[in-house]
Amino acid sequence: MTKSFETKVVHSKLKQEEDKINSKATPIYQTSAYSFESLEDLEGYFEGNAPYLYTRNGNPNTDDLGYSVAQLEGAPAGMASSSGMSAILCGILAVVGHGDHIVAAEDTYGGTYQLLTQELQTFGIEVTLASFDNLEEVEDAIQENTKLLYSESVSNPFLRVENINALVEMAERHQLMTMIDNTFATPYLLQPYEEGVDLVVHSATKYIGGHSDVSAGVLVGGEELIEKAKGKMVNLGANLSPFEAWLGHRGLKTLALRMKQQSENADHVAESLRNHTDIKHVYYPAYVSEKGNGAIITIELNERCDMDAFFKSLGWIKIVPSLAGVETTVSYPKGTSHRALTDEQREKIGINERVVRISIGIEGAKDILTQLGEAIEESLNEA
Ligand SMILES: *Cc1c(COP(=O)(O)O)cnc(C)c1O
């Protein structure tokens, strides 16, 4: 019997053996290392007879998180690391090395953009950015030494939805690997691995954890690639702490409930904001999956609105340079995620001083709308 997402999310198989105490929740294995009874036992670890040696190499809690997300994505293997960024780096390094080339989307998350354009060069990895909206441009950027196509299933902050099927088809034609950041969509909405993507990465800091109390990353894919990526994580020291892994795994269990409510709220809020005379643009995807369209809405306010007054009048909606918590929050792309860009670069991708990204929470949709409406009202009074 194939279980539904809602069942799997709370009943994923766990890697570690059941403990004798039968604790309902996985205990926190807050240990940096594991002990052995004999040299023979120790040798047994290297022969695959004991699961753990040293926490940087592996821990039941990090395994629980990585393996659970892998099951939700339909992938055979998964690993958890210290952050979304380290999961991205380990995934990339599992596929490319010195002398190789990546074609990546030009509209990736700010941290990813920095990694691609500033750090990978020191590894001898070449990167070309392309508009993945235009697959011809992507194909034109492919070179002899290209190994990987990198993009996001739903982009930030304008929520462009990637054409994953077309990307996978192109990658197969050119014998390339594909890697997709599925943070905004989560496996509740999209499962890129099932569509043929080789590596799927998450900032578990966002919806996987869901409660804004953990920094973590998850990478899922085939056994061999994940084994390689894990090797990179071990050598780079990018492992996740057992307690944070435990928190992330606990948060994961309510992913389906949260995403359902947050997507429904966002649909409702986006619809109403579209009819607001003082909002110039509402960016919200028309279709991400049959389960919903996600919970991020980006708006551009009218020139008439005073931005300082808007942000000051948001009441219980806080300004937070992140997303995906159970609380509705707003962020200011110009001042945070896209701060490093020049005005010209920002203008090119559509970010100006009137663009606001809203991360919709699980509150009552009507209350979210009322609070946003009040802030817009105040921003007009000040203008
Ligand atoms: C936040 C985020 C990241 C980076 O994750 P961290 O956990 O902050 O390292 C990567 N991609 C996307 C889409 C994100 O939103």
Tab-separated table of C-alpha atoms in Angstrom, residues 26-201:
chain	number	residue	atom	x	y	z
A	26	THR	CA	13.646	9.595	18.670
A	27	PRO	CA	15.954	10.395	21.595
A	28	ILE	CA	18.540	13.093	21.048
A	29	TYR	CA	21.885	11.382	20.601
A	30	GLN	CA	23.779	14.334	21.991
A	31	THR	CA	27.151	12.711	21.643
A	32	SER	CA	30.226	13.637	19.674
A	33	ALA	CA	31.502	10.070	19.391
A	34	TYR	CA	30.594	6.393	19.986
A	35	SER	CA	32.371	3.819	22.101
A	36	PHE	CA	33.588	0.328	21.276
A	37	GLU	CA	34.160	-2.775	23.400
A	38	SER	CA	37.169	-4.099	21.544
A	39	LEU	CA	39.465	-3.521	18.632
A	40	GLU	CA	37.403	-6.065	16.807
A	41	ASP	CA	34.290	-3.954	17.436
A	42	LEU	CA	36.107	-0.868	16.233
A	43	GLU	CA	37.226	-2.664	13.099
A	44	GLY	CA	33.594	-3.693	12.697
A	45	TYR	CA	32.602	-0.091	12.057
A	46	PHE	CA	34.839	0.053	9.010
A	47	GLU	CA	33.394	-3.228	7.803
A	48	GLY	CA	29.873	-1.833	8.079
A	49	ASN	CA	28.847	-3.735	11.233
A	50	ALA	CA	28.443	-0.680	13.479
A	51	PRO	CA	26.493	2.379	12.260
A	52	TYR	CA	28.404	5.174	13.954
A	53	LEU	CA	31.951	6.209	14.826
A	54	TYR	CA	32.131	9.957	15.304
A	55	THR	CA	29.298	12.488	15.035
A	56	ARG	CA	30.920	14.536	12.270
A	57	ASN	CA	30.721	11.351	10.193
A	58	GLY	CA	27.208	10.415	11.255
A	59	ASN	CA	24.559	10.555	13.975
A	60	PRO	CA	21.100	8.965	14.336
A	61	ASN	CA	19.392	12.369	14.525
A	62	THR	CA	20.993	13.763	11.368
A	63	ASP	CA	20.246	10.461	9.640
A	64	ASP	CA	16.592	10.710	10.691
A	65	LEU	CA	16.267	14.160	9.137
A	66	GLY	CA	18.073	13.398	5.879
A	67	TYR	CA	16.486	9.990	5.393
A	68	SER	CA	12.950	11.240	6.195
A	69	VAL	CA	13.131	14.052	3.642
A	70	ALA	CA	14.566	11.587	1.098
A	71	GLN	CA	11.497	9.372	1.521
A	72	LEU	CA	9.175	12.339	1.006
A	73	GLU	CA	11.061	13.245	-2.180
A	74	GLY	CA	10.961	9.644	-3.371
A	75	ALA	CA	14.770	9.424	-3.282
A	76	PRO	CA	16.773	6.457	-1.972
A	77	ALA	CA	19.236	8.497	0.089
A	78	GLY	CA	19.499	11.768	1.945
A	79	MET	CA	21.797	13.654	4.274
A	80	ALA	CA	21.434	16.601	6.606
A	81	SER	CA	24.086	19.281	7.017
A	82	SER	CA	24.720	22.472	8.958
A	83	SER	CA	22.767	24.798	6.639
A	84	GLY	CA	21.096	25.069	3.272
A	85	MET	CA	24.305	26.608	1.958
A	86	SER	CA	26.508	23.710	3.060
A	87	ALA	CA	24.036	21.198	1.587
A	88	ILE	CA	24.244	23.094	-1.715
A	89	LEU	CA	28.052	23.153	-1.610
A	90	CYS	CA	28.351	19.438	-0.747
A	91	GLY	CA	25.881	18.562	-3.509
A	92	ILE	CA	27.764	20.611	-6.082
A	93	LEU	CA	31.132	19.170	-5.032
A	94	ALA	CA	29.724	15.651	-5.353
A	95	VAL	CA	29.220	16.318	-9.058
A	96	VAL	CA	31.839	18.820	-10.222
A	97	GLY	CA	35.503	19.426	-9.550
A	98	HIS	CA	38.474	21.356	-10.834
A	99	GLY	CA	38.092	22.230	-14.515
A	100	ASP	CA	34.352	21.533	-14.663
A	101	HIS	CA	31.587	23.952	-15.571
A	102	ILE	CA	28.099	24.640	-14.205
A	103	VAL	CA	25.217	26.423	-15.900
A	104	ALA	CA	23.096	27.982	-13.153
A	105	ALA	CA	19.957	30.092	-13.016
A	106	GLU	CA	20.709	33.805	-12.707
A	107	ASP	CA	17.837	34.331	-10.240
A	108	THR	CA	18.912	31.965	-7.460
A	109	TYR	CA	18.777	32.730	-3.731
A	110	GLY	CA	21.298	35.451	-2.747
A	111	GLY	CA	23.605	33.108	-0.805
A	112	THR	CA	23.644	30.632	-3.673
A	113	TYR	CA	24.440	33.452	-6.096
A	114	GLN	CA	27.447	34.406	-3.949
A	115	LEU	CA	28.600	30.778	-3.715
A	116	LEU	CA	28.314	30.331	-7.475
A	117	THR	CA	29.989	33.595	-8.420
A	118	GLN	CA	32.556	34.057	-5.642
A	119	GLU	CA	33.500	30.761	-3.980
A	120	LEU	CA	33.407	28.011	-6.595
A	121	GLN	CA	36.178	29.713	-8.589
A	122	THR	CA	38.625	28.925	-5.789
A	123	PHE	CA	37.792	25.232	-6.365
A	124	GLY	CA	38.596	25.717	-10.059
A	125	ILE	CA	34.929	25.417	-10.987
A	126	GLU	CA	33.587	27.618	-13.759
A	127	VAL	CA	30.009	28.959	-13.633
A	128	THR	CA	27.832	30.579	-16.292
A	129	LEU	CA	24.593	32.200	-15.209
A	130	ALA	CA	21.650	32.080	-17.589
A	131	SER	CA	18.004	33.021	-17.618
A	132	PHE	CA	16.311	29.658	-17.055
A	133	ASP	CA	13.093	31.231	-18.265
A	134	ASN	CA	14.644	30.874	-21.678
A	135	LEU	CA	15.831	27.301	-22.180
A	136	GLU	CA	17.580	28.234	-25.428
A	137	GLU	CA	19.816	30.524	-23.416
A	138	VAL	CA	20.540	27.652	-21.037
A	139	GLU	CA	21.389	25.304	-23.889
A	140	ASP	CA	23.646	27.928	-25.504
A	141	ALA	CA	25.592	28.224	-22.241
A	142	ILE	CA	26.460	24.504	-22.195
A	143	GLN	CA	30.155	23.890	-22.903
A	144	GLU	CA	32.322	20.844	-23.436
A	145	ASN	CA	33.250	20.747	-19.733
A	146	THR	CA	29.720	21.388	-18.427
A	147	LYS	CA	28.669	18.818	-15.840
A	148	LEU	CA	25.716	20.326	-14.009
A	149	LEU	CA	22.547	22.385	-14.510
A	150	TYR	CA	21.532	24.163	-11.294
A	151	SER	CA	18.238	25.905	-10.569
A	152	GLU	CA	15.391	26.329	-8.068
A	153	SER	CA	11.927	24.810	-8.413
A	154	VAL	CA	10.320	28.111	-7.323
A	155	SER	CA	12.505	31.213	-7.374
A	156	ASN	CA	13.003	34.089	-4.949
A	157	PRO	CA	11.485	36.675	-4.752
A	158	PHE	CA	9.373	36.536	-7.922
A	159	LEU	CA	8.253	32.904	-7.686
A	160	ARG	CA	9.207	31.809	-11.179
A	161	VAL	CA	8.277	28.119	-11.468
A	162	GLU	CA	10.982	26.028	-13.117
A	163	ASN	CA	10.114	23.818	-16.063
A	164	ILE	CA	11.740	20.768	-14.485
A	165	ASN	CA	10.694	18.289	-17.168
A	166	ALA	CA	12.242	20.366	-19.929
A	167	LEU	CA	15.404	20.874	-17.884
A	168	VAL	CA	15.778	17.146	-17.198
A	169	GLU	CA	15.179	16.390	-20.861
A	170	MET	CA	17.910	18.851	-21.882
A	171	ALA	CA	20.305	17.472	-19.274
A	172	GLU	CA	19.772	13.941	-20.556
A	173	ARG	CA	20.415	15.050	-24.119
A	174	HIS	CA	23.747	16.566	-23.084
A	175	GLN	CA	24.531	13.914	-20.442
A	176	LEU	CA	24.547	16.429	-17.624
A	177	MET	CA	23.507	16.177	-13.990
A	178	THR	CA	20.722	18.342	-12.578
A	179	MET	CA	20.373	19.851	-9.139
A	180	ILE	CA	17.281	21.680	-7.891
A	181	ASP	CA	16.773	23.787	-4.778
A	182	ASN	CA	13.263	22.796	-3.647
A	183	THR	CA	13.150	25.022	-0.538
A	184	PHE	CA	10.173	27.213	-1.489
A	185	ALA	CA	8.003	24.384	-2.857
A	186	THR	CA	8.939	21.680	-0.298
A	187	PRO	CA	8.281	17.999	-1.087
A	188	TYR	CA	4.656	18.635	-0.124
A	189	LEU	CA	4.158	20.520	-3.395
A	190	LEU	CA	6.908	19.214	-5.672
A	191	GLN	CA	9.161	16.168	-5.793
A	192	PRO	CA	11.807	16.983	-8.413
A	193	TYR	CA	13.704	13.716	-7.820
A	194	GLU	CA	10.649	11.831	-9.055
A	195	GLU	CA	10.834	13.902	-12.235
A	196	GLY	CA	14.390	12.822	-12.920
A	197	VAL	CA	16.441	15.473	-11.104
A	198	ASP	CA	19.668	13.980	-9.706
A	199	LEU	CA	20.076	16.047	-6.547
A	200	VAL	CA	17.430	17.963	-4.618
A	201	VAL	CA	18.475	20.387	-1.909
